[in-house]
Short mmCIF file of C-alpha atoms in Angstrom, two decimals:
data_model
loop_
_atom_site.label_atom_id
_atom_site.label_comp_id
_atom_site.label_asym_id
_atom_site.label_seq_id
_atom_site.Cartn_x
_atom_site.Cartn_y
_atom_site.Cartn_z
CA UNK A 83 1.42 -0.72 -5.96
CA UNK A 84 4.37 0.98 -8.07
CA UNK A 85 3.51 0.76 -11.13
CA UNK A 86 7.21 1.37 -12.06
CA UNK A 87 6.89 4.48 -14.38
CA UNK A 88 9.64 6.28 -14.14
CA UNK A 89 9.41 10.18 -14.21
CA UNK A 90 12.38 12.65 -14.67
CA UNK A 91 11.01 14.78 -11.74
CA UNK A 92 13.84 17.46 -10.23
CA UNK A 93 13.67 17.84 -6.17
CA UNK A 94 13.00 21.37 -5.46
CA UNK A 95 10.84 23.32 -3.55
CA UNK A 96 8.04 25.93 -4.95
CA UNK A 97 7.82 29.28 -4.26
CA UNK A 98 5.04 30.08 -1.41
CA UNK A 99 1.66 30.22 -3.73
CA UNK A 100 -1.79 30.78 -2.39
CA UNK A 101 -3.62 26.94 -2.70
CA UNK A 102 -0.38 25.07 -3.99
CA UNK A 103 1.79 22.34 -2.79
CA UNK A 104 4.22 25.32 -1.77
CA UNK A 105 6.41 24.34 1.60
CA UNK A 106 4.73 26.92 3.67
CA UNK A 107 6.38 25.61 6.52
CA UNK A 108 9.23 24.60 5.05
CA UNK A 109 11.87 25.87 7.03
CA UNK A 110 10.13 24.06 10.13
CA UNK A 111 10.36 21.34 8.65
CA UNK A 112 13.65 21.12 7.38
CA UNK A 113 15.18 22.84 11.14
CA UNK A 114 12.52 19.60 12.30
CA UNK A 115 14.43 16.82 9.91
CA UNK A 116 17.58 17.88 11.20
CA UNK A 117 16.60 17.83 14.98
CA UNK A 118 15.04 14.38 13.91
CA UNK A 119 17.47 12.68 12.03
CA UNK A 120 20.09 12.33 15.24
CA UNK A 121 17.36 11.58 17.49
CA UNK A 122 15.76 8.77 15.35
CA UNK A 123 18.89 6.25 15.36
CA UNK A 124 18.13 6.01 18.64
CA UNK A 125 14.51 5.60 18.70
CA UNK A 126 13.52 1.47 19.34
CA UNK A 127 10.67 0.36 21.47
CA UNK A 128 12.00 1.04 24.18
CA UNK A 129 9.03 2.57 25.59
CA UNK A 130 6.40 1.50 28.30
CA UNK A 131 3.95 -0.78 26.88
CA UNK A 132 0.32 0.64 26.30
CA UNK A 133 -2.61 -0.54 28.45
CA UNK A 134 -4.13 -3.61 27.23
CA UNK A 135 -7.17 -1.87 26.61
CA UNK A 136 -5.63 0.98 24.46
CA UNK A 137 -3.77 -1.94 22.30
CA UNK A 138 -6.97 -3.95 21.99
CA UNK A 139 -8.82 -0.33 20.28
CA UNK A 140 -5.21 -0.59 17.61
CA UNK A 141 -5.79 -4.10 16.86
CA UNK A 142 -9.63 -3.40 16.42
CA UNK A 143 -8.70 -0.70 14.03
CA UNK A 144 -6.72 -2.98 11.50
CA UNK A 145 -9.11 -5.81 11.92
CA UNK A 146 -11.72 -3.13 10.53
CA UNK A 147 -9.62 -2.44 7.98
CA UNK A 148 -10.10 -6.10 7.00
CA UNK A 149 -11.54 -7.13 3.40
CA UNK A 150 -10.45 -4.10 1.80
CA UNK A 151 -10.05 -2.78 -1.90
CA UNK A 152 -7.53 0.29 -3.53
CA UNK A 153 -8.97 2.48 -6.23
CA UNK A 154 -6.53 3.19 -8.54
CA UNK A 155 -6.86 6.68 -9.99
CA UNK A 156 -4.94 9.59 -7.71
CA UNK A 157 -1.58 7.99 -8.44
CA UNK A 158 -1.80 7.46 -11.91
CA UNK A 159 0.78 10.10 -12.64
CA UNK A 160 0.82 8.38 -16.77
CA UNK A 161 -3.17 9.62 -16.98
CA UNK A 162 -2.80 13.29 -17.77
CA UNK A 163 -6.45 13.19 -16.88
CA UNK A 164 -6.66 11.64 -13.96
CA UNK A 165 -7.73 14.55 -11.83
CA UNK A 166 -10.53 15.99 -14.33
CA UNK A 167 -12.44 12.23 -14.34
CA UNK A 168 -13.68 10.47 -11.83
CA UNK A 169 -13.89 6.84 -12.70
CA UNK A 170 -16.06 5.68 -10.40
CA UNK A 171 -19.53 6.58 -8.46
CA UNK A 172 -22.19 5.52 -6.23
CA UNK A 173 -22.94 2.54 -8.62
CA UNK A 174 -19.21 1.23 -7.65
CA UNK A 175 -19.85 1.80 -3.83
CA UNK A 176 -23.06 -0.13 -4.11
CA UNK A 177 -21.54 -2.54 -5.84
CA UNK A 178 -18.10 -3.12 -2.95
CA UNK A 179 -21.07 -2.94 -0.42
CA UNK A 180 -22.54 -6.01 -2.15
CA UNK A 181 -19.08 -8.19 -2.48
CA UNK A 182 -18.56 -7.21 1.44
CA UNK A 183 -15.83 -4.96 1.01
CA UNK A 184 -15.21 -2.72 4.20
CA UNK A 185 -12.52 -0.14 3.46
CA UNK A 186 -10.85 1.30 0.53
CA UNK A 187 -7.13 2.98 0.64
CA UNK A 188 -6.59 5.57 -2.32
CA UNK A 189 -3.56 6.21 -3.21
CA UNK A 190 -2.42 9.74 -4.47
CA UNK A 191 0.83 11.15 -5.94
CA UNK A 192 0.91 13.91 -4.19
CA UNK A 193 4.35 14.85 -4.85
CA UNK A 194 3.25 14.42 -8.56
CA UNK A 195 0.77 16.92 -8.91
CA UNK A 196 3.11 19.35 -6.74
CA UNK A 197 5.60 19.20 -9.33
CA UNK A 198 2.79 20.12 -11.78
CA UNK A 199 1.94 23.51 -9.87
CA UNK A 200 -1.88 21.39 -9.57
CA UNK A 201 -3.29 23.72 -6.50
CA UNK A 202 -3.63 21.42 -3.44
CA UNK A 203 -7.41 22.27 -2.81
CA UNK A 204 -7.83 20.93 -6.16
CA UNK A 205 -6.45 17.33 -5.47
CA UNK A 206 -8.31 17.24 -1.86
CA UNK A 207 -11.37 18.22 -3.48
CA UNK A 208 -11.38 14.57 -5.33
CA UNK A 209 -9.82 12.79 -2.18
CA UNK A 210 -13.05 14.42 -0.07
CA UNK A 211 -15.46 13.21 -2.48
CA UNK A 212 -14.56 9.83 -1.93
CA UNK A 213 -14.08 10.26 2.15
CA UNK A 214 -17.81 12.03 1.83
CA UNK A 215 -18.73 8.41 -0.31
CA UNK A 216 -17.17 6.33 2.35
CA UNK A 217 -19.22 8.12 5.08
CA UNK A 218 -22.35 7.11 3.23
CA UNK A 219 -21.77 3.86 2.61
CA UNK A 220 -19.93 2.96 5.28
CA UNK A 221 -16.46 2.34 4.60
CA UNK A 222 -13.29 3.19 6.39
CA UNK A 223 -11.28 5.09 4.00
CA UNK A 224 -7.01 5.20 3.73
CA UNK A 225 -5.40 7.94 2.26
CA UNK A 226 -2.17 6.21 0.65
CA UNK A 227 1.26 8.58 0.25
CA UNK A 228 1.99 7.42 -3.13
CA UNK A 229 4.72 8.47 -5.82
CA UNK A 230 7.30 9.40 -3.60
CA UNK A 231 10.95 10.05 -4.09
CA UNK A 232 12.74 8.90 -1.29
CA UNK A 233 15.97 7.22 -1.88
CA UNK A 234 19.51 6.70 -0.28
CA UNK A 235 20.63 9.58 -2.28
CA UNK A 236 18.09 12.05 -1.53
CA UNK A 237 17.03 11.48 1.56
CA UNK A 238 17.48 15.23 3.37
CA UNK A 239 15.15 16.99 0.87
CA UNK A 240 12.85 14.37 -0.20
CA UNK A 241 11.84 13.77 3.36
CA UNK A 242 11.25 17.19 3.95
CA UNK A 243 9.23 17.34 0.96
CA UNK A 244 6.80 14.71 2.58
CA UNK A 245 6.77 16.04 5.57
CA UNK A 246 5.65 19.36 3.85
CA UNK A 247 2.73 17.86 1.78
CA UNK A 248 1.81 15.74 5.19
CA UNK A 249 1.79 18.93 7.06
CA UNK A 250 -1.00 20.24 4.79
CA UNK A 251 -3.22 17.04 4.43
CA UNK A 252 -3.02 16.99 8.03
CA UNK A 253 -3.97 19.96 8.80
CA UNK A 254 -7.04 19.90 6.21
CA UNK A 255 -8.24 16.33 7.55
CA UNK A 256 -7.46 17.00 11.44
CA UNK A 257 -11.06 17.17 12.44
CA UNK A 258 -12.19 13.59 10.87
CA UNK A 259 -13.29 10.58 12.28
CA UNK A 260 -9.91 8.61 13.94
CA UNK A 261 -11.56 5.25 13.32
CA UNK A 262 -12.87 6.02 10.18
CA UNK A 263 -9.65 7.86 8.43
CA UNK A 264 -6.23 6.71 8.48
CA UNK A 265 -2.59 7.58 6.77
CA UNK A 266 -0.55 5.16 5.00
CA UNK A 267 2.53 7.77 5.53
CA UNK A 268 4.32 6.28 2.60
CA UNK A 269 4.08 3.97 -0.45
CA UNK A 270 6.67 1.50 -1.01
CA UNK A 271 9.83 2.71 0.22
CA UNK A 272 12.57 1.56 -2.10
CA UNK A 273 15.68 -0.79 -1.80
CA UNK A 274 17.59 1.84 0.48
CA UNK A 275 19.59 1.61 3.79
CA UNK A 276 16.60 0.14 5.92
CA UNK A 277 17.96 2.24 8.90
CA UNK A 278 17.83 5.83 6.74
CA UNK A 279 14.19 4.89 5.66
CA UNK A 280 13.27 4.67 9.44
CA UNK A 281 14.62 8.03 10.20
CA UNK A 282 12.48 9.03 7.37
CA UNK A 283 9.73 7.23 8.55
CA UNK A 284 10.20 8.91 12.30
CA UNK A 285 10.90 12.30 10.99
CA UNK A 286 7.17 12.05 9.06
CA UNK A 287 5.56 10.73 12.16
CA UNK A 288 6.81 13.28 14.61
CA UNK A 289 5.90 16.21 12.15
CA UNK A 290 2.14 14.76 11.41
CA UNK A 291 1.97 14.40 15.56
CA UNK A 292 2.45 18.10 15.64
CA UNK A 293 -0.70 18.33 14.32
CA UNK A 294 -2.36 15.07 14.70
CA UNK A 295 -1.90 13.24 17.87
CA UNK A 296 -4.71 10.90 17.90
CA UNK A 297 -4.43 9.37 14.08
CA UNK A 298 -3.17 5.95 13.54
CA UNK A 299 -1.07 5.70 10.63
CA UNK A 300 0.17 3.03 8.67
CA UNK A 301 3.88 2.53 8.41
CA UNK A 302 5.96 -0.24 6.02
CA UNK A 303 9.49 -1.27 5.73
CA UNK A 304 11.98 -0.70 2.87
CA UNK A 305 12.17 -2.33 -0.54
CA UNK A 306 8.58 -1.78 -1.23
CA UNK A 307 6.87 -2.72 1.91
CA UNK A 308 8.74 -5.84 1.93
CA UNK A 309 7.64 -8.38 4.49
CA UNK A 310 11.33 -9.87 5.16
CA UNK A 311 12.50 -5.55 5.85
CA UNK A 312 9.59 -5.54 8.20
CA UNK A 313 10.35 -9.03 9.38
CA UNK A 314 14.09 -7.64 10.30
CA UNK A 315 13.29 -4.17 12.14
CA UNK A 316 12.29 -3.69 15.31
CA UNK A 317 8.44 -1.59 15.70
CA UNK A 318 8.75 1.89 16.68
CA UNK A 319 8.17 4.06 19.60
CA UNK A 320 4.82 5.65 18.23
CA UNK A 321 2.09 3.40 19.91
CA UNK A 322 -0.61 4.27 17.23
CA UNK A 323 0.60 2.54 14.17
CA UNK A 324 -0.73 -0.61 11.91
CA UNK A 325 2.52 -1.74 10.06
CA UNK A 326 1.84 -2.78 6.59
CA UNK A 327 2.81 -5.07 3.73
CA UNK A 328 2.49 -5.57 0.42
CA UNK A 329 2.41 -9.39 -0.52
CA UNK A 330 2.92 -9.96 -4.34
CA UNK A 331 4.64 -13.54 -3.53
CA UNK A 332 5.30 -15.43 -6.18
CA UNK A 333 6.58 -12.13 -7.71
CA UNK A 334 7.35 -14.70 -11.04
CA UNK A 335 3.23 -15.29 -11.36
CA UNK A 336 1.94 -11.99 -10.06
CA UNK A 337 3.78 -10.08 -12.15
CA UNK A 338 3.49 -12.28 -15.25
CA UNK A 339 4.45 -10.07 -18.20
CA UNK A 340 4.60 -6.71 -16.65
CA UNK A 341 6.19 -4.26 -18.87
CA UNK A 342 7.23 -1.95 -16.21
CA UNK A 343 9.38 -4.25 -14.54
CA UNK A 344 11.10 -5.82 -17.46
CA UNK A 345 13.01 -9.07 -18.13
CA UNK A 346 12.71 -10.76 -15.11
CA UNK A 347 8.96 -11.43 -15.32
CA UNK A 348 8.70 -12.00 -19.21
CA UNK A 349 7.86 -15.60 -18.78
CA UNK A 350 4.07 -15.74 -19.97
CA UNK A 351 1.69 -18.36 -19.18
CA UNK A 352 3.05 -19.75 -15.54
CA UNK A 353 -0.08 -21.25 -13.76
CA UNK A 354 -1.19 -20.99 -9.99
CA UNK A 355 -0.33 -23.38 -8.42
CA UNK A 356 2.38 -25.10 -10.31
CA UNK A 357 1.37 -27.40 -12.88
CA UNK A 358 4.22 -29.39 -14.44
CA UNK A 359 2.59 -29.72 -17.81
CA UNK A 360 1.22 -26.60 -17.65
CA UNK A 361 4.45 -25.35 -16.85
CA UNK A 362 6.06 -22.42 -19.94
CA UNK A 363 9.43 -22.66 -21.30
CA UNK A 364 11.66 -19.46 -19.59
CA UNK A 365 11.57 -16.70 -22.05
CA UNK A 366 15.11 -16.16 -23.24
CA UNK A 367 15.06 -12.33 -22.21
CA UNK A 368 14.78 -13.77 -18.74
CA UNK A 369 18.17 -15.47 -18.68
CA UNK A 370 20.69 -13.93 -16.49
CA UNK A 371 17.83 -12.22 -14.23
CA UNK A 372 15.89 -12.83 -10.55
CA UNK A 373 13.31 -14.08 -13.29
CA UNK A 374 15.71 -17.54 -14.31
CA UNK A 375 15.82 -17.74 -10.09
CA UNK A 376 12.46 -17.67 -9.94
CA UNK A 377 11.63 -19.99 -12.76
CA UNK A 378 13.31 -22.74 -11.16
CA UNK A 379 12.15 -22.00 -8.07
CA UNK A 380 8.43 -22.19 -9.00
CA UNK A 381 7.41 -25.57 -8.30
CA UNK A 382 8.56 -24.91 -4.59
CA UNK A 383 7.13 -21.63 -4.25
CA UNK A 384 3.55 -21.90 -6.76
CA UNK A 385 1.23 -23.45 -3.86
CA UNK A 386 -1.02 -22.39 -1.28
CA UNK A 387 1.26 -23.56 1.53
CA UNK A 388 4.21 -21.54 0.24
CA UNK A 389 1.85 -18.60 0.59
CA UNK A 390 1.11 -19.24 4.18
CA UNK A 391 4.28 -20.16 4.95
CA UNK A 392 5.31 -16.43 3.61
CA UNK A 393 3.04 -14.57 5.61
CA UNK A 394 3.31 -16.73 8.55
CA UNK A 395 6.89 -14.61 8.70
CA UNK A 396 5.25 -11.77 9.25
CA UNK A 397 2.67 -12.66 11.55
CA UNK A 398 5.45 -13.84 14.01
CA UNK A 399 6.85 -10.90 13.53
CA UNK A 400 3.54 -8.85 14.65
CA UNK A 401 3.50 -11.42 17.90
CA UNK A 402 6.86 -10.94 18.92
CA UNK A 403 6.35 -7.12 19.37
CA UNK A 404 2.21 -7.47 19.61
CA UNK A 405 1.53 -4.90 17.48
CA UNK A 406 -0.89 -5.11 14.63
CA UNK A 407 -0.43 -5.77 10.84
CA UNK A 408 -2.33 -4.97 7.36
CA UNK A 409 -1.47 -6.39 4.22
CA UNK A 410 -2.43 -3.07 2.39
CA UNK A 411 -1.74 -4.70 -1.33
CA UNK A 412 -2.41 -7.93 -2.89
CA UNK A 413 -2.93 -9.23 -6.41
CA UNK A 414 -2.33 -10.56 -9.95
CA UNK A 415 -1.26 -8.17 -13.04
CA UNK A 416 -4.39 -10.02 -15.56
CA UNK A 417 -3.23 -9.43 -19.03
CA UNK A 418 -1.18 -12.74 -19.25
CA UNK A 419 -2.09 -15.21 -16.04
CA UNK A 420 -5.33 -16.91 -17.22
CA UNK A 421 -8.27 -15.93 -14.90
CA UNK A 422 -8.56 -19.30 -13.25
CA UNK A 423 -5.60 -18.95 -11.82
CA UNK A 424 -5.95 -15.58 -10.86
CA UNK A 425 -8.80 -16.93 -8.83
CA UNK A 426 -7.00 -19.60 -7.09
CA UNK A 427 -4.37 -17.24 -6.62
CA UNK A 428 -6.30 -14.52 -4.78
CA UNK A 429 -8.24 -17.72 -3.03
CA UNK A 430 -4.98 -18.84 -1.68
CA UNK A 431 -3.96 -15.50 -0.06
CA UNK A 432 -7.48 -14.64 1.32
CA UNK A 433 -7.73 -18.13 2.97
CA UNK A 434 -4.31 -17.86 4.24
CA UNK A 435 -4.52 -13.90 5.81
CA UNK A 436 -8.31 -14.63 7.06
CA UNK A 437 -6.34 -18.08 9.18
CA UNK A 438 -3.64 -15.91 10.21
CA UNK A 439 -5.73 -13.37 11.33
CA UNK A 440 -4.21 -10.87 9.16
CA UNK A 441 -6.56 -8.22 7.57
CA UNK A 442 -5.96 -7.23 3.75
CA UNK A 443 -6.90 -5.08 0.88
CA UNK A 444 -6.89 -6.24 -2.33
CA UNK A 445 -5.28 -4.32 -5.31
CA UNK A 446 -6.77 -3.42 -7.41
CA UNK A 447 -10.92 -2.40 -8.20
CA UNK A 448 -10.76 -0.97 -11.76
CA UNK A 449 -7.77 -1.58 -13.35
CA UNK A 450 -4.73 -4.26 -14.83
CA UNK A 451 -5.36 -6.13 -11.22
CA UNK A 452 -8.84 -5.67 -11.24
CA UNK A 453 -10.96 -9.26 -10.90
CA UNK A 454 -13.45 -8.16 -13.04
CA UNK A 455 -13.92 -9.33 -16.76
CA UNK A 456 -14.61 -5.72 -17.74
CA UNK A 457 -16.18 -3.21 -16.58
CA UNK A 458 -16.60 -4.17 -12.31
CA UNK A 459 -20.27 -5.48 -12.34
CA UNK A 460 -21.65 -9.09 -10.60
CA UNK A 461 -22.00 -9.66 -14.39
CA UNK A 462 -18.22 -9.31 -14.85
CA UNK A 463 -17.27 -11.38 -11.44
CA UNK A 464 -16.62 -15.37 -12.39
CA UNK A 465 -18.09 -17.76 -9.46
CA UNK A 466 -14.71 -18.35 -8.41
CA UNK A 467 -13.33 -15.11 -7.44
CA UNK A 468 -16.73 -14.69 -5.69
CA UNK A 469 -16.39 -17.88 -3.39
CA UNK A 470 -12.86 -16.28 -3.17
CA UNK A 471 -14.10 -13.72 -1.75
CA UNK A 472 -15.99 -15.25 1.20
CA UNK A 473 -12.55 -15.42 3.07
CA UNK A 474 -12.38 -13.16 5.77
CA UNK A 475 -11.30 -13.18 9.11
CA UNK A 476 -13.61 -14.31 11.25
CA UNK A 477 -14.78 -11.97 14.66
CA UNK A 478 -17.19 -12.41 17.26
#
């Protein structure tokens, strides 16, 4: 999840520095990007397809990942003290065990706390506190690239700034579990040339396969892990990757009122599903934006079928090149849309992923997403989101 705060961050690299973010093989990886960069445009699936058995392990893997959560913390790059609190213990882990959660991702702006001189070891000391949790408990854990810079303007140095970081997590995490620990190599590409964001995405793949061969990573299309970019490119030669998505459809009710993405979404009040006399009057700041679109587009898209109907585009799309799928984020911003329909809401897209056979994580545990009335407890948990909750996919 972006949470659209914008930060006047300059792209540079850091002198080499004993325990920080520094680009100590930096000039690898930029002589790596620009080997890469050629060689990606040509890189399809045009590769021999994997034993049955090997593909069977993959879609295993993202099935496990299936009723999942994301604890937002790392990536709040607004909370100054983010890194010296941890918001959450052994009472929360208990407590996910008890709903039947399975996995978590946490996300982490690593390029963030670069740009703050933060020493690495002191942002992987938090991130292995919750991989130790996850051991105990027994969840699967995703570490989430989040914060990045990548853009059509600033693609050359921003890339190689990932792969730098990646390079280093790698490297610290190479000995872990495969099918416990997995990469989401990047959060939410933005709207850029969907061709230049797959050379990024193939020039961050082939660097963390110099040191990791046997980790599957997660990989999204452009425009925030849109599923109509995914829908549109073709998978890619690497036979150990989950793609992902982030489903936020109706963007006009999720986003209900979110500051950070401004006019568009300033219509309050818009129920789930659509409810005629229910149904606001557009705010005025909305006029002349996707949000007056949207508006009168509601009654079509507020339902439980148009939310099938959405992800059913991506599931074909994981069928015609039989590779498997995660919806990695999915949720309602809960200072405006009134809880009830928060719940059907998060009903509709559980029932519809668990049919499809599509695993998902929901954002978010503790925060403006969170389904809790307050601090997450069964206390705090209405009936409703709990019986949402019973929708998984089903396995033998």
């Amino acid at each position: 999840m972006s949470l659209g705060v914008k930060l006047n961050r300059k792209n540079q690299f850091f002198k080499k520095s004993a325990g920080l973010f520094s680009p100590v093989l930096h000039l690898y990886a930029v002589l790596l990007l620009s080997v890469l960069h050629l060689s990606a445009q040509c890189q399809t699936a045009k590769t021999k397809p994997i034993a049955n058995s090997q593909r069977n392990v993959l879609f295993n893997k993202a099935l496990g990942l299936d009723n999942g959560i994301n604890i937002s913390w790392l990536e709040q790059t607004w909370n100054a003290e983010a890194l010296k609190h941890k918001p959450f213990g052994n009472e929360d882990f208990v407590l996910l065990k008890q709903l039947g959660f399975k996995s978590i991702r946490l996300p982490v702006a690593f390029e963030y706390y670069s740009s703050r001189h933060i020493p690495l070891k002191q942002v992987l000391a938090r991130v292995d506190a919750v991989l130790s949790q996850c051991k105990h408990y027994g969840f699967k854990l995703i570490i989430d690239y989040h914060g990045g810079k990548i853009n059509d303007n600033n693609y050359a140095a921003a890339t190689t700034e990932a792969i730098n970081n990646w390079l280093l997590i790698c490297k610290h995490y190479k000995n872990e579990n495969t099918g416990r620990l997995f990469y989401d190599i990047y959060n939410e590409p933005p709207h850029m040339d969907p061709q230049r964001w797959k050379d990024a995405a193939y020039n961050i793949i082939t660097a963390i396969r110099k040191v990791d061969k046997e980790r599957t990573l997660l990989v999204g299309a452009s425009n925030f892990n849109s599923i109509y970019e995914l829908s549109r490119t073709q998978r890619m030669a690497d036979n150990n990757i989950i793609y992902t998505f982030h489903f936020y459809e109706p963007f006009f009710f999720t986003h209900q009122g979110a500051a950070w993405v401004g006019d568009q979404v300033s219509t309050t009040g818009v129920p789930f599903p659509y409810d005629g006399e229910k149904f606001p009057q557009l705010n005025p700041k909305a006029k002349g934006t996707w949000g007056e679109i949207n508006y009168a587009q509601y009654q079509r898209d507020g339902n439980e079928q148009s939310v099938k109907d959405k992800l059913q585009i991506v599931k074909n799309w994981s069928n015609k090149y039989n590779v498997p799928i995660l919806c990695a984020e999915y949720g309602v911003y809960n200072k405006y849309a009134d809880v009830d329909s928060r719940c059907r809401y998060i009903k509709a897209v559980r029932k519809s992923l668990a049919e499809l056979g599509i695993p998902g994580m929901l954002w978010d545990y503790n925060t403006n997403f969170s389904i809790f009335a307050g601090k997450p407890s069964l206390a705090h948990l209405s009936p409703c989101f709990k019986d949402a909750l019973k929708y998984v996919i089903k396995t033998d």
